[in-house]
CSV table of C-alpha atoms in Angstrom, one decimal:
chain,number,residue,atom,x,y,z
W,1,MET,CA,54.8,128.7,167.3
W,2,SER,CA,54.9,126.7,164.1
W,3,ASP,CA,54.7,130.0,162.2
W,4,GLU,CA,57.7,131.2,164.0
W,5,HIS,CA,59.5,127.8,163.0
W,6,ASP,CA,58.4,128.2,159.4
W,7,GLU,CA,59.8,131.6,159.3
W,8,LEU,CA,63.2,130.6,160.8
W,9,ARG,CA,63.3,127.6,158.5
W,10,ALA,CA,62.5,129.7,155.4
W,11,ARG,CA,65.2,132.2,156.4
W,12,LEU,CA,67.8,129.4,156.8
W,13,ARG,CA,66.7,127.9,153.4
W,14,ALA,CA,67.3,131.2,151.7
W,15,ALA,CA,70.8,130.9,152.9
W,16,ASP,CA,71.4,127.4,151.6
W,17,PRO,CA,74.7,127.6,149.8
W,18,ALA,CA,73.9,124.5,147.6
W,19,SER,CA,70.6,126.0,146.3
W,20,SER,CA,72.2,126.6,142.9
W,21,LEU,CA,74.3,123.5,142.7
W,22,PRO,CA,74.5,122.5,139.0
W,23,ARG,CA,73.1,119.1,138.0
W,24,PRO,CA,75.9,116.5,137.6
W,25,ASP,CA,76.9,115.2,134.2
W,26,PRO,CA,75.1,112.0,133.7
W,27,ASP,CA,78.1,110.3,132.2
W,28,ARG,CA,80.1,111.1,135.3
W,29,VAL,CA,77.3,109.7,137.5
W,30,ALA,CA,77.3,106.5,135.4
W,31,ARG,CA,81.0,106.2,135.7
W,32,LEU,CA,81.0,106.8,139.4
W,33,LEU,CA,78.4,104.1,140.0
W,34,GLU,CA,80.3,101.6,137.8
W,35,ASP,CA,83.6,102.4,139.7
W,36,THR,CA,81.8,101.9,142.9
W,37,MET,CA,80.3,98.5,141.9
W,38,SER,CA,83.6,97.2,140.5
W,39,HIS,CA,85.7,98.4,143.4
W,40,PRO,CA,88.4,95.8,144.0
W,41,ASP,CA,87.6,95.5,147.7
W,42,THR,CA,83.9,94.4,147.4
W,43,PRO,CA,83.3,90.8,148.1
W,44,ASP,CA,81.8,90.1,144.7
W,45,ALA,CA,84.6,91.7,142.8
W,46,ALA,CA,87.2,90.1,145.0
W,47,ALA,CA,85.9,86.7,144.1
W,48,ASP,CA,86.4,87.3,140.6
W,49,SER,CA,90.0,88.2,140.3
W,50,ALA,CA,89.9,88.1,136.5
W,51,ARG,CA,87.5,91.0,136.3
W,52,GLN,CA,88.7,94.0,134.3
W,53,ARG,CA,89.3,97.0,136.5
W,54,SER,CA,89.5,100.5,135.3
W,55,PRO,CA,92.6,102.6,136.4
W,56,LEU,CA,90.2,104.7,138.4
W,57,THR,CA,89.3,101.8,140.7
W,58,TRP,CA,92.9,101.2,141.4
W,59,LEU,CA,93.3,104.8,142.1
W,60,ALA,CA,90.5,104.5,144.6
W,61,ALA,CA,92.2,101.5,146.2
W,62,ALA,CA,95.5,103.5,146.3
W,63,ALA,CA,93.6,106.4,148.0
W,64,ALA,CA,92.2,104.0,150.5
W,65,VAL,CA,95.7,102.8,151.3
W,66,VAL,CA,96.8,106.3,151.9
W,67,ILE,CA,93.9,106.9,154.3
W,68,ILE,CA,94.7,103.7,156.2
W,69,ALA,CA,98.3,104.7,156.3
W,70,GLY,CA,97.5,108.2,157.4
W,71,VAL,CA,95.3,107.2,160.3
W,72,GLY,CA,98.0,104.7,161.6
W,73,VAL,CA,96.1,103.4,164.5
W,74,PHE,CA,98.0,100.6,166.2
W,75,ALA,CA,96.6,97.9,168.1
W,76,VAL,CA,98.6,96.2,170.8
W,77,MET,CA,98.4,92.5,171.2
W,78,ASN,CA,97.6,91.5,174.7
W,79,ARG,CA,98.5,87.9,174.5
W,80,ALA,CA,102.3,88.0,174.3
W,81,GLN,CA,102.7,90.6,177.1
W,82,ASP,CA,99.9,89.4,179.3
W,83,THR,CA,101.8,88.2,182.3
W,84,GLY,CA,98.8,86.2,183.5
W,85,SER,CA,98.7,84.2,180.3
W,86,PRO,CA,100.0,80.6,180.7
W,87,ALA,CA,101.6,80.4,177.2
W,88,ALA,CA,103.2,82.9,174.9
W,89,GLY,CA,100.8,82.3,172.2
W,90,PRO,CA,97.0,82.5,172.4
W,91,GLU,CA,95.3,79.6,174.1
W,92,PRO,CA,93.4,77.5,171.7
W,93,THR,CA,90.5,75.8,173.3
W,94,SER,CA,89.4,74.0,170.1
W,95,SER,CA,88.1,70.8,171.5
W,96,THR,CA,85.8,72.4,174.2
W,97,GLY,CA,82.9,74.7,173.9
W,98,ALA,CA,84.2,78.2,173.7
W,99,PRO,CA,86.1,79.3,170.7
W,100,SER,CA,89.7,80.3,171.1
W,101,THR,CA,90.5,84.0,170.8
W,102,THR,CA,93.4,86.2,170.0
W,103,GLU,CA,93.1,89.6,171.5
W,104,LEU,CA,94.3,92.8,169.8
W,105,ARG,CA,93.9,96.3,171.2
W,106,ALA,CA,93.8,99.8,169.8
W,107,PRO,CA,95.9,102.1,172.1
W,108,GLY,CA,95.9,105.9,172.6
W,109,ALA,CA,95.8,108.6,169.9
W,110,GLY,CA,99.5,109.1,170.2
W,111,ALA,CA,100.2,106.6,167.4
W,112,THR,CA,98.5,108.5,164.6
W,113,SER,CA,101.5,110.1,162.9
W,114,GLY,CA,104.1,108.6,160.6
W,115,ARG,CA,104.6,107.8,157.0
W,116,CYS,CA,104.2,104.6,155.1
W,117,LEU,CA,106.0,102.9,152.4
W,118,PRO,CA,104.0,100.8,150.0
W,119,PRO,CA,103.4,97.4,151.6
W,120,SER,CA,106.0,94.9,150.7
W,121,ALA,CA,106.3,91.1,151.3
W,122,GLU,CA,109.7,91.7,152.9
W,123,VAL,CA,108.1,93.7,155.8
W,124,LEU,CA,105.0,91.6,155.9
W,125,GLU,CA,106.8,88.3,156.4
W,126,LYS,CA,108.2,89.6,159.8
W,127,ALA,CA,104.6,89.8,161.1
W,128,ASP,CA,104.0,87.7,164.2
W,129,VAL,CA,100.3,87.2,163.4
W,130,ALA,CA,98.7,87.3,160.1
W,131,PHE,CA,95.2,86.0,159.2
W,132,ASP,CA,92.4,86.1,156.8
W,133,GLY,CA,89.2,86.7,158.6
W,134,THR,CA,85.5,87.9,158.4
W,135,VAL,CA,84.1,90.5,160.8
W,136,GLU,CA,81.5,88.7,162.9
W,137,GLU,CA,80.5,91.6,165.2
W,138,ILE,CA,81.1,95.2,165.8
W,139,GLU,CA,79.9,96.2,169.2
W,140,GLY,CA,80.8,99.2,171.2
W,141,ASP,CA,84.6,99.2,171.5
W,142,LEU,CA,85.1,95.7,170.3
W,143,VAL,CA,85.4,94.2,166.9
W,144,THR,CA,85.3,90.4,166.6
W,145,LEU,CA,86.7,88.6,163.5
W,146,ARG,CA,86.4,85.0,162.8
W,147,ALA,CA,89.7,83.8,161.3
W,148,THR,CA,89.3,81.5,158.3
W,149,ARG,CA,93.0,81.1,157.5
W,150,TRP,CA,96.2,81.8,159.4
W,151,TYR,CA,99.3,82.9,157.6
W,152,ALA,CA,101.3,83.3,160.8
W,153,GLY,CA,100.9,82.8,164.5
W,154,SER,CA,99.1,80.3,166.5
W,155,PRO,CA,95.6,79.8,165.0
W,156,THR,CA,92.6,80.7,167.1
W,157,ASP,CA,89.0,80.7,166.0
W,158,LEU,CA,88.4,84.4,166.8
W,159,VAL,CA,90.4,87.6,167.0
W,160,THR,CA,89.1,90.6,168.8
W,161,VAL,CA,90.3,94.2,168.4
W,162,ARG,CA,89.5,96.3,171.4
W,163,GLY,CA,90.1,99.9,172.0
W,164,PRO,CA,89.0,103.2,173.4
W,165,SER,CA,86.1,104.1,171.2
W,166,GLU,CA,87.6,107.1,169.4
W,167,ASP,CA,90.7,105.3,168.3
W,168,LEU,CA,88.6,102.3,167.3
W,169,GLN,CA,86.2,104.5,165.4
W,170,ALA,CA,89.1,105.9,163.5
W,171,LEU,CA,90.3,102.4,162.8
W,172,LEU,CA,86.7,101.3,161.8
W,173,ALA,CA,86.3,104.3,159.5
W,174,ALA,CA,89.8,103.9,157.9
W,175,VAL,CA,89.9,100.2,157.3
W,176,ASP,CA,86.1,100.4,156.9
W,177,PHE,CA,85.4,97.3,159.0
W,178,GLN,CA,81.9,96.2,158.2
W,179,ASP,CA,79.9,93.5,159.6
W,180,GLY,CA,80.5,90.4,157.4
W,181,GLY,CA,83.4,92.0,155.6
W,182,ARG,CA,86.5,89.9,154.9
W,183,TYR,CA,89.8,91.3,155.9
W,184,LEU,CA,93.5,90.4,155.8
W,185,VAL,CA,95.1,91.5,159.1
W,186,ALA,CA,98.7,91.4,160.2
W,187,ALA,CA,100.3,92.2,163.5
W,188,SER,CA,104.0,92.7,164.0
W,189,THR,CA,106.3,91.1,166.6
W,190,ASP,CA,106.1,94.0,168.9
W,191,GLY,CA,102.3,93.5,169.1
W,192,ARG,CA,100.8,96.2,166.9
W,193,VAL,CA,98.4,95.5,164.2
W,194,MET,CA,100.2,96.6,160.9
W,195,VAL,CA,98.2,99.3,159.2
W,196,CYS,CA,99.9,101.2,156.4
W,197,GLY,CA,98.1,99.0,153.8
W,198,PHE,CA,99.1,95.7,155.5
W,199,SER,CA,95.9,95.2,157.2
W,200,ALA,CA,92.8,96.0,155.0
W,201,GLU,CA,89.7,94.6,153.5
W,202,HIS,CA,90.5,91.5,151.5
W,203,SER,CA,91.5,92.0,147.9
W,204,PRO,CA,93.2,89.8,145.4
W,205,ARG,CA,96.3,92.0,145.4
W,206,LEU,CA,96.6,92.0,149.2
W,207,GLU,CA,96.1,88.2,149.2
W,208,ARG,CA,99.0,87.9,146.7
W,209,LEU,CA,101.2,90.0,149.0
W,210,TYR,CA,100.3,87.6,151.9
W,211,GLY,CA,101.0,84.6,149.6
W,212,GLN,CA,104.4,86.1,148.8
W,213,ALA,CA,105.2,86.8,152.4
W,214,PHE,CA,104.2,83.5,154.0
W,215,GLY,CA,104.0,81.2,151.1
W,216,PRO,CA,100.8,80.0,149.4
S,1,MET,CA,68.7,82.1,141.9
S,2,SER,CA,72.0,81.9,140.3
S,3,THR,CA,75.0,83.8,141.4
S,4,ASP,CA,75.0,85.9,138.3
S,5,GLN,CA,71.4,86.8,138.7
S,6,ARG,CA,71.9,87.8,142.3
S,7,GLU,CA,74.7,90.0,141.3
S,8,ALA,CA,72.7,91.6,138.6
S,9,ASP,CA,69.9,92.1,141.1
S,10,ARG,CA,72.2,93.6,143.6
S,11,ARG,CA,73.6,96.0,141.0
S,12,ALA,CA,70.2,97.0,139.8
S,13,ARG,CA,69.1,97.7,143.4
S,14,PHE,CA,72.2,99.8,144.1
S,15,GLU,CA,71.9,101.8,140.9
S,16,GLU,CA,68.3,102.6,141.7
S,17,LEU,CA,69.2,103.6,145.2
S,18,ALA,CA,72.3,105.6,144.2
S,19,ARG,CA,70.5,107.6,141.5
S,20,GLU,CA,67.8,108.5,144.0
S,21,LEU,CA,70.3,109.5,146.6
S,22,MET,CA,72.9,111.2,144.4
S,23,ASP,CA,71.3,114.6,144.4
S,24,PRO,CA,70.5,114.9,148.0
S,25,LEU,CA,73.9,113.6,148.8
S,26,ARG,CA,75.7,116.1,146.6
S,27,HIS,CA,73.8,119.0,148.1
S,28,TYR,CA,74.6,117.7,151.6
S,29,LEU,CA,78.3,117.7,150.9
S,30,ALA,CA,78.3,120.9,148.9
S,31,ARG,CA,76.8,122.6,152.0
S,32,ARG,CA,79.6,121.3,154.2
S,33,THR,CA,82.9,121.0,152.4
S,34,ASP,CA,84.9,122.1,149.2
S,35,PRO,CA,84.1,120.6,145.9
S,36,ALA,CA,87.1,118.4,145.7
S,37,THR,CA,86.5,116.9,149.2
S,38,ALA,CA,82.8,116.6,148.4
S,39,ASP,CA,83.7,114.5,145.3
S,40,ASP,CA,85.9,112.2,147.3
S,41,VAL,CA,83.4,111.7,150.1
S,42,LEU,CA,80.6,111.2,147.7
S,43,SER,CA,82.4,108.2,146.2
S,44,ASP,CA,83.4,107.0,149.8
S,45,THR,CA,79.8,107.2,150.7
S,46,LEU,CA,78.6,105.3,147.7
S,47,LEU,CA,81.2,102.6,148.2
S,48,VAL,CA,79.9,102.1,151.8
S,49,CYS,CA,76.3,102.0,150.5
S,50,TRP,CA,77.3,99.4,147.9
S,51,ARG,CA,79.0,97.2,150.5
S,52,ARG,CA,76.3,97.5,153.0
S,53,LEU,CA,73.4,97.4,150.5
S,54,ASP,CA,71.6,95.0,152.7
S,55,ASP,CA,71.7,97.2,155.7
S,56,VAL,CA,70.2,100.2,154.0
S,57,PRO,CA,66.8,100.9,155.6
S,58,ASP,CA,63.6,101.7,153.6
S,59,ASN,CA,63.9,105.4,154.5
S,60,ALA,CA,67.4,105.4,153.1
S,61,LEU,CA,68.2,109.1,153.1
S,62,PRO,CA,68.8,109.8,156.8
S,63,TRP,CA,70.9,106.7,157.1
S,64,VAL,CA,73.0,107.6,154.1
S,65,TYR,CA,73.5,111.1,155.4
S,66,GLY,CA,74.9,109.5,158.5
S,67,VAL,CA,77.3,107.5,156.4
S,68,ALA,CA,78.3,110.6,154.6
S,69,ARG,CA,78.7,112.4,157.9
S,70,ASN,CA,81.2,109.8,159.0
S,71,CYS,CA,83.1,109.7,155.7
S,72,LEU,CA,83.3,113.5,155.8
S,73,ALA,CA,84.6,113.5,159.3
S,74,ASN,CA,87.2,110.9,158.2
S,75,ALA,CA,88.2,112.9,155.3
S,76,GLN,CA,88.5,116.1,157.4
S,77,ARG,CA,90.6,114.3,160.0
S,78,GLY,CA,93.0,113.4,157.2
S,79,GLU,CA,92.9,116.9,155.9
S,80,ARG,CA,93.6,118.4,159.4
S,81,ARG,CA,96.6,116.1,159.6
S,82,ARG,CA,98.0,117.3,156.3
S,83,GLU,CA,97.5,120.9,157.5
S,84,ARG,CA,99.5,120.2,160.6
S,85,LEU,CA,102.2,118.6,158.5
S,86,ALA,CA,102.4,121.3,155.9
S,87,ALA,CA,103.5,124.2,158.0
S,88,ARG,CA,101.3,126.9,156.4
S,89,ILE,CA,98.2,126.4,154.3
S,90,SER,CA,96.1,129.4,153.7
S,91,VAL,CA,92.6,128.0,153.0
S,92,VAL,CA,91.1,128.7,156.3
S,93,ALA,CA,89.2,132.0,156.0
S,94,PRO,CA,85.8,131.6,154.5
S,95,PRO,CA,85.3,134.4,152.1
S,96,ASP,CA,81.7,134.8,153.1
S,97,GLN,CA,82.6,136.5,156.3
S,98,VAL,CA,84.9,139.1,154.8
S,99,THR,CA,83.2,140.4,151.7
S,100,PRO,CA,79.9,141.9,152.4
S,101,VAL,CA,77.4,141.5,149.6
S,102,PRO,CA,74.6,144.0,150.1
S,103,ASP,CA,71.6,142.0,149.1
S,104,ALA,CA,70.9,138.3,148.6
S,105,ARG,CA,73.2,137.3,151.6
S,106,ASP,CA,71.8,137.1,155.0
S,107,ASP,CA,74.9,138.1,157.0
S,108,GLU,CA,73.0,138.3,160.3
S,109,LEU,CA,71.9,134.7,159.9
S,110,LEU,CA,75.4,133.6,158.9
S,111,GLU,CA,76.9,135.4,161.9
S,112,ALA,CA,74.2,133.9,164.2
S,113,MET,CA,74.9,130.4,162.9
S,114,ALA,CA,78.6,130.9,163.3
S,115,ALA,CA,78.0,131.9,167.0
S,116,LEU,CA,76.2,128.6,167.7
S,117,ARG,CA,77.9,125.5,168.9
S,118,PRO,CA,78.8,123.3,165.9
S,119,GLU,CA,76.4,120.6,167.0
S,120,ASP,CA,73.5,123.1,167.3
S,121,ALA,CA,74.3,124.6,163.9
S,122,GLU,CA,74.4,121.1,162.3
S,123,LEU,CA,71.1,120.2,163.7
S,124,LEU,CA,69.5,123.4,162.2
S,125,ARG,CA,71.2,122.6,158.9
S,126,LEU,CA,69.8,119.1,158.8
S,127,TRP,CA,66.4,120.5,159.8
S,128,ALA,CA,66.3,123.4,157.3
S,129,TRP,CA,68.6,122.5,154.4
S,130,GLU,CA,68.1,118.7,154.3
S,131,ARG,CA,64.5,119.2,155.5
S,132,LEU,CA,64.6,116.3,157.9
S,133,ALA,CA,62.2,115.6,160.6
S,134,PRO,CA,63.5,115.2,164.2
S,135,ALA,CA,63.3,111.4,163.9
S,136,GLU,CA,65.4,111.4,160.7
S,137,ILE,CA,67.9,113.9,162.3
S,138,ALA,CA,68.2,111.3,165.0
S,139,THR,CA,69.2,108.6,162.5
S,140,VAL,CA,71.8,110.9,161.0
S,141,LEU,CA,73.4,111.8,164.4
S,142,GLN,CA,72.8,108.4,165.9
S,143,VAL,CA,71.0,109.7,168.9
S,144,SER,CA,67.5,109.0,170.2
S,145,ALA,CA,64.5,110.7,168.4
S,146,ASN,CA,63.6,112.3,171.7
S,147,ALA,CA,67.0,113.7,172.1
S,148,ALA,CA,67.1,115.1,168.6
S,149,SER,CA,63.8,116.7,169.1
S,150,ILE,CA,64.8,118.4,172.3
S,151,ARG,CA,68.1,119.5,170.9
S,152,LEU,CA,66.5,120.9,167.8
S,153,HIS,CA,64.1,122.8,169.9
S,154,ARG,CA,67.0,124.3,171.9
S,155,ALA,CA,69.0,125.1,168.8
S,156,ARG,CA,66.2,127.0,167.2
S,157,GLN,CA,65.9,129.0,170.4
S,158,LYS,CA,69.6,129.7,170.5
S,159,LEU,CA,69.6,130.8,166.9
S,160,ARG,CA,66.8,133.2,167.6
S,161,ASP,CA,68.6,134.5,170.7
S,162,GLU,CA,71.7,135.1,168.6
S,163,LEU,CA,69.8,136.8,165.9
S,164,ARG,CA,68.1,139.1,168.4
S,165,LYS,CA,71.6,140.0,169.8
S,166,ILE,CA,73.0,140.8,166.4
S,167,GLN,CA,70.1,142.9,165.5
S,168,GLN,CA,70.5,144.9,168.7
S,169,VAL,CA,74.1,145.5,168.0
S,170,SER,CA,74.0,146.2,164.3
S,171,GLY,CA,70.5,147.8,163.9
S,172,HIS,CA,70.4,150.0,167.0
S,173,GLU,CA,73.9,151.1,167.6
S,174,GLN,CA,72.8,154.3,168.9
S,175,SER,CA,70.0,153.2,171.1
S,176,ARG,CA,71.8,150.3,172.7
S,177,GLU,CA,72.0,151.9,176.1
S,178,GLY,CA,68.4,152.8,176.2
S,179,SER,CA,67.2,149.5,174.9
S,180,GLY,CA,66.5,148.0,178.4
S,181,SER,CA,64.5,151.0,179.7
């Protein structure tokens, strides 16, 4: 039995298309690692806005924006349309035990087309909800962020983004929501989370944009 | 420990990890996509590893393959979208299947692999090319070890069946009718 396996495995290995892959140029590897570690969106680099960045890192950031723009997953805010909700805004329950929550939702896959302009403060300032927050938990089809600063909208402690897993996975992969990561997220008046580079992992540049849009 | 020290530590840890993973990762990607996409996905994957350095398990490779797999899927989703937008792009036909090279290339195997379901073929690639054990394959595919083991077993069986079918057709054209009796 295992001989038969070995034989099959050997035959597959003989067909490995990467068997003669040339070794990478060590300089290129070193540069790639350096670029990775000085990526503007990493928490450490973000804290140090004075750090010098190579054009390549900005290129990588621009590529990330393009990816986010391309995926274009929208999330619909429940709170404004929710007829059962007592108020238009999210209900803060600050003084009692449970933390208050703003709910966002990722709808069907229809919303994945469209093109994006570079994010601008003029567009961003129309956002109904905008906050700076940290991903607290990613579980199943639910991402929970703890908001640390509100630029627009009624402040709540938590914000959740919920959606069918495939759409949420696309959003997770595109924005690269990671446990513990810090993000700037905006949602427009019609209840959609703004992608196209408006909502993304925290970076000094994006923070400046939020500052321009909503005032420091 | 000071912040600078911690940062330096983190960087050293990442560099060590990345250098160790670089080669297997490059091979993993070269087996599954074109060189340009492989480059992009390699940097995406490294970035995720850098950000999630604390989550990387001791046996890092299967976990990192899993990350690369997601990054690649993401890149390919973008690629498919571009292809839909641009009316006609001609990159589809893999040249392997058209130009027969007499020796060195195992056409029967390629054909048999192509006939499998993509999930089964991927299991076999992870097993044979990345040389992973079923439990490691389970990490990459985010399924249980048990499921990976069973699926791998079935995939091998299917590959053997396909190979047998192909051999019957190509090797014994003349005696096909009589092969059952």
